[in-house]
XYZ file of C-alpha atoms in Angstrom:
319
model
C -173.009 -118.559 87.165
C -172.088 -118.208 83.391
C -168.840 -118.391 82.022
C -169.033 -114.614 80.729
C -170.198 -113.654 84.397
C -167.122 -115.299 86.024
C -164.758 -113.858 83.550
C -166.039 -110.308 84.179
C -165.615 -110.990 88.247
C -162.417 -112.388 87.406
C -161.415 -109.137 85.490
C -162.948 -106.727 88.140
C -160.895 -108.508 90.918
C -157.638 -108.307 88.880
C -157.988 -104.682 88.280
C -158.828 -104.139 92.303
C -155.860 -106.243 93.098
C -153.732 -104.191 90.946
C -155.226 -100.911 92.111
C -154.304 -101.845 95.904
C -150.837 -103.196 94.913
C -150.010 -99.779 93.143
C -151.322 -97.837 95.999
C -149.325 -99.877 98.419
C -146.226 -99.406 96.257
C -146.567 -95.688 95.795
C -147.105 -95.323 99.481
C -144.058 -97.159 100.603
C -142.149 -95.164 97.990
C -143.360 -91.984 99.390
C -142.241 -93.073 103.045
C -138.837 -94.288 101.664
C -138.628 -90.693 99.873
C -139.434 -89.030 103.049
C -137.032 -90.942 105.268
C -134.202 -90.328 102.869
C -134.722 -86.239 102.910
C -132.389 -84.420 105.081
C -133.481 -81.664 107.422
C -131.327 -78.807 108.321
C -131.639 -76.021 110.811
C -130.447 -72.357 110.262
C -129.856 -69.562 112.554
C -128.301 -66.190 111.828
C -127.782 -63.238 114.409
C -130.572 -61.243 112.807
C -132.605 -61.446 109.792
C -132.629 -57.620 109.702
C -129.605 -57.445 107.362
C -130.031 -58.638 103.930
C -126.601 -60.110 103.927
C -128.331 -63.083 106.040
C -131.221 -63.272 103.468
C -128.953 -63.819 100.530
C -126.693 -66.524 102.372
C -130.014 -68.243 103.595
C -131.659 -68.146 100.124
C -128.336 -69.877 98.482
C -128.461 -72.205 101.259
C -132.021 -73.155 100.820
C -131.747 -73.434 97.017
C -128.763 -75.827 97.257
C -130.678 -78.054 99.900
C -134.225 -77.757 98.081
C -132.691 -79.051 94.832
C -131.723 -82.345 96.447
C -135.282 -82.547 97.937
C -134.021 -81.538 101.296
C -135.422 -79.032 103.912
C -133.983 -76.149 105.654
C -135.615 -74.543 108.889
C -134.652 -70.829 109.320
C -134.872 -69.024 112.789
C -133.952 -65.555 113.452
C -132.822 -64.881 117.203
C -132.803 -60.879 116.575
C -129.509 -60.318 118.147
C -130.667 -62.318 121.546
C -128.232 -64.839 122.231
C -130.294 -66.517 124.835
C -132.957 -67.022 121.914
C -130.633 -68.298 119.639
C -129.340 -71.171 121.955
C -132.906 -72.256 122.536
C -133.234 -72.260 118.634
C -130.047 -74.669 118.482
C -131.708 -76.637 121.377
C -134.974 -76.994 119.436
C -133.168 -78.088 116.238
C -131.090 -80.725 118.055
C -134.659 -82.132 119.547
C -136.184 -82.110 116.024
C -132.619 -84.352 115.295
C -131.597 -82.282 112.189
C -128.954 -83.427 110.244
C -126.962 -80.337 110.389
C -127.162 -76.704 111.832
C -125.739 -73.458 110.021
C -125.002 -70.845 112.507
C -124.138 -67.237 112.437
C -123.790 -66.476 116.080
C -125.149 -63.576 117.870
C -122.320 -63.677 120.302
C -119.066 -65.602 119.175
C -118.209 -66.507 122.952
C -121.685 -66.911 124.520
C -123.004 -69.425 122.022
C -120.791 -71.941 123.270
C -123.204 -74.100 125.350
C -125.357 -74.398 122.366
C -122.506 -75.786 120.190
C -121.588 -78.042 122.992
C -124.922 -79.456 123.096
C -125.043 -80.289 119.122
C -121.623 -81.628 119.276
C -122.327 -84.037 122.000
C -125.504 -85.151 119.832
C -123.571 -85.723 116.779
C -125.017 -82.929 114.806
C -122.434 -81.292 112.521
C -122.274 -77.513 112.750
C -121.342 -75.136 109.850
C -120.571 -71.681 110.941
C -121.048 -69.022 108.556
C -119.800 -65.480 108.204
C -118.550 -64.795 111.753
C -116.081 -67.375 113.888
C -117.026 -68.832 117.177
C -114.773 -68.907 119.965
C -114.641 -72.736 120.462
C -114.175 -73.712 117.096
C -113.226 -77.005 118.112
C -116.970 -77.888 118.252
C -117.960 -77.158 114.710
C -117.144 -78.986 111.601
C -116.472 -76.257 109.444
C -116.535 -72.557 109.196
C -116.810 -70.310 106.229
C -116.204 -66.597 106.585
C -115.085 -63.743 104.331
C -111.433 -62.822 105.227
C -112.980 -60.160 107.718
C -109.354 -58.821 108.749
C -108.336 -58.102 105.106
C -111.819 -56.266 104.776
C -110.661 -53.679 107.634
C -107.140 -53.567 105.992
C -108.526 -52.845 102.377
C -110.676 -49.565 103.837
C -107.482 -48.434 106.004
C -105.006 -48.663 102.727
C -107.603 -46.658 100.762
C -107.784 -44.066 103.333
C -104.289 -43.885 103.355
C -104.047 -43.663 99.392
C -106.695 -40.901 99.260
C -105.693 -38.708 102.529
C -102.769 -37.132 103.976
C -104.172 -37.079 107.418
C -107.980 -37.522 109.252
C -109.514 -37.725 112.508
C -111.255 -41.063 112.673
C -114.346 -42.434 114.577
C -115.088 -46.349 114.379
C -118.551 -48.113 114.702
C -118.122 -51.379 116.011
C -119.631 -54.718 116.901
C -117.952 -56.303 119.954
C -119.883 -59.615 120.260
C -119.175 -60.722 116.675
C -116.005 -61.725 115.727
C -116.537 -60.619 112.043
C -116.675 -57.116 113.492
C -113.902 -57.250 115.755
C -111.603 -58.566 112.886
C -112.553 -55.754 110.489
C -111.850 -53.010 113.048
C -108.690 -54.711 114.192
C -107.500 -55.264 110.684
C -108.292 -51.166 110.075
C -106.458 -50.306 113.141
C -103.430 -52.316 112.833
C -102.991 -50.990 109.123
C -103.428 -47.339 110.640
C -101.012 -48.114 113.363
C -98.136 -45.414 113.310
C -99.133 -43.602 110.147
C -98.561 -40.013 110.717
C -101.219 -37.472 110.346
C -104.031 -39.941 111.146
C -105.613 -40.361 114.726
C -108.375 -42.500 115.865
C -110.431 -40.525 118.117
C -113.158 -42.913 119.490
C -115.287 -45.618 118.818
C -118.909 -46.907 119.523
C -120.461 -50.231 119.610
C -124.029 -50.214 117.340
C -124.333 -54.009 117.040
C -124.019 -53.374 113.192
C -127.506 -52.047 112.876
C -128.772 -48.841 111.176
C -130.904 -47.836 113.893
C -128.317 -47.823 116.579
C -125.474 -46.673 114.274
C -127.308 -43.291 113.525
C -127.641 -42.143 117.317
C -123.902 -43.674 118.072
C -122.771 -41.418 115.079
C -124.653 -38.196 116.536
C -123.285 -38.740 119.842
C -119.602 -39.364 118.444
C -119.784 -35.912 116.251
C -120.933 -33.973 119.451
C -117.992 -35.272 121.086
C -115.601 -34.845 118.264
C -117.072 -32.359 115.831
C -113.415 -32.303 113.906
C -114.028 -36.001 112.806
C -113.503 -36.269 109.357
C -113.449 -40.034 108.493
C -116.007 -42.829 110.068
C -114.891 -46.564 109.536
C -118.119 -48.735 110.096
C -117.975 -52.515 110.730
C -120.582 -53.048 107.913
C -122.753 -51.284 105.376
C -125.822 -51.097 107.674
C -123.613 -49.203 110.248
C -122.610 -46.871 107.454
C -126.190 -46.173 106.299
C -126.709 -45.184 109.985
C -123.733 -43.168 110.061
C -124.796 -41.510 106.706
C -128.056 -40.591 107.974
C -126.717 -39.047 111.097
C -124.427 -36.664 108.610
C -127.310 -35.835 106.611
C -129.416 -34.493 109.557
C -126.195 -32.654 110.812
C -125.589 -31.098 107.277
C -122.443 -33.127 106.617
C -123.382 -35.413 103.974
C -120.512 -35.794 101.464
C -118.178 -33.982 104.010
C -116.934 -36.914 105.878
C -115.426 -39.923 104.340
C -117.601 -42.997 105.171
C -116.322 -46.545 104.830
C -118.025 -50.050 105.098
C -117.953 -53.536 104.855
C -120.438 -55.640 102.421
C -120.726 -54.526 99.079
C -124.289 -54.345 99.627
C -126.478 -52.478 96.875
C -127.347 -49.876 99.427
C -123.554 -49.203 99.833
C -122.978 -49.284 96.153
C -125.531 -46.710 95.730
C -124.291 -44.676 98.319
C -120.718 -44.553 96.715
C -122.175 -43.575 93.211
C -123.960 -41.000 94.928
C -120.423 -39.598 96.408
C -121.617 -40.214 100.210
C -119.567 -43.186 100.953
C -115.949 -43.522 99.760
C -115.453 -47.186 99.860
C -117.153 -50.653 100.983
C -115.037 -53.738 101.068
C -117.257 -56.387 99.247
C -118.244 -59.701 100.740
C -119.768 -62.521 98.553
C -122.513 -63.947 100.436
C -123.964 -65.924 97.441
C -120.563 -68.114 97.665
C -120.679 -68.267 101.529
C -124.012 -69.705 101.066
C -123.220 -72.163 98.353
C -119.929 -73.047 100.130
C -121.823 -74.011 103.197
C -124.193 -76.162 101.708
C -121.760 -78.043 99.798
C -119.834 -78.460 103.057
C -122.738 -79.831 104.720
C -123.371 -82.701 102.188
C -119.687 -83.380 102.225
C -119.693 -84.086 106.090
C -122.837 -86.334 105.765
C -121.077 -88.155 103.053
C -118.030 -89.027 105.639
C -115.647 -86.538 103.596
C -112.796 -84.850 105.256
C -113.087 -81.172 104.645
C -111.501 -77.997 105.352
C -112.013 -76.856 108.962
C -111.799 -73.008 107.862
C -112.679 -71.338 104.515
C -111.784 -67.917 104.130
C -113.336 -65.929 101.265
C -111.256 -63.054 100.075
C -112.841 -59.544 100.165
C -112.595 -57.117 97.312
C -112.807 -53.243 97.941
C -115.300 -51.281 95.650
C -114.662 -47.714 94.939
C -116.993 -45.320 92.482
C -114.716 -46.446 89.300
C -115.411 -50.287 90.258
C -119.062 -49.826 90.205
C -119.888 -50.927 86.462
C -117.922 -54.266 87.089
C -119.722 -55.069 89.978
C -123.093 -53.594 89.236
C -125.206 -51.492 91.936
C -128.573 -53.334 92.155
C -127.612 -56.797 93.508
C -124.926 -58.701 95.757
C -122.047 -60.369 94.334
């Protein structure tokens, strides 16, 4: 074999070896990168509420910016389904679980399983009964939200016959209505006539309001646990020809709620800050994984929005 041919084969062999080594190193780097990626799970009581979509988007943005993964599930207000979703996340060995409970008490068994597996749980928007099983709870000050609506009512009217739309399985709903009730307690001229559970859903709030109005036609105030329920109440009022004649209160600060305030059909909404809740939740998850001590409970103040505040908050988006 000539010297030139040997040199050619030597060069080809070197190039081939370099290619093999490069491919091996690249594959190893990909495998190591995949091993370092964290995987999280999230389950919210229902994705039928845009509020939870905003929270989920904020968490996802924070996680994916770090190259991590978020698996989101929707139990559609079914606590047994939510328990199964948490169990599936445990089986997948996720690094953390974000949960907004369908039922603040019945979710307990799922929390126990995740806790036993050493998986941190970050609760968002609504407390759980067995709070000792979770690493962090990040919610709005829901009692304050109800109290803010009550104080506005007291400042704007001398009396009123009040109906309540509630959600008894959600601690957030319970706290909002409790804040409203306690602030109204003993106030002369104001009477709470009745309440109905609507799960915070528009399609349930509408018939619930219709039934309440049939029983209490003199009602002139409706306090709703969230803006979706308020939308249902206002739909019922529109059908009854009472749109704008009954003061409706909500909680969320949703774009729809603010639009109804601008139109004069809704008195006020106590605004939550879902974007902040999502960012706080993601930050808490990483601090937990890094072994830091964090606050067990983060409560974010709400702010009442009335017509005069709309220019400051804007109508189209969430806070």
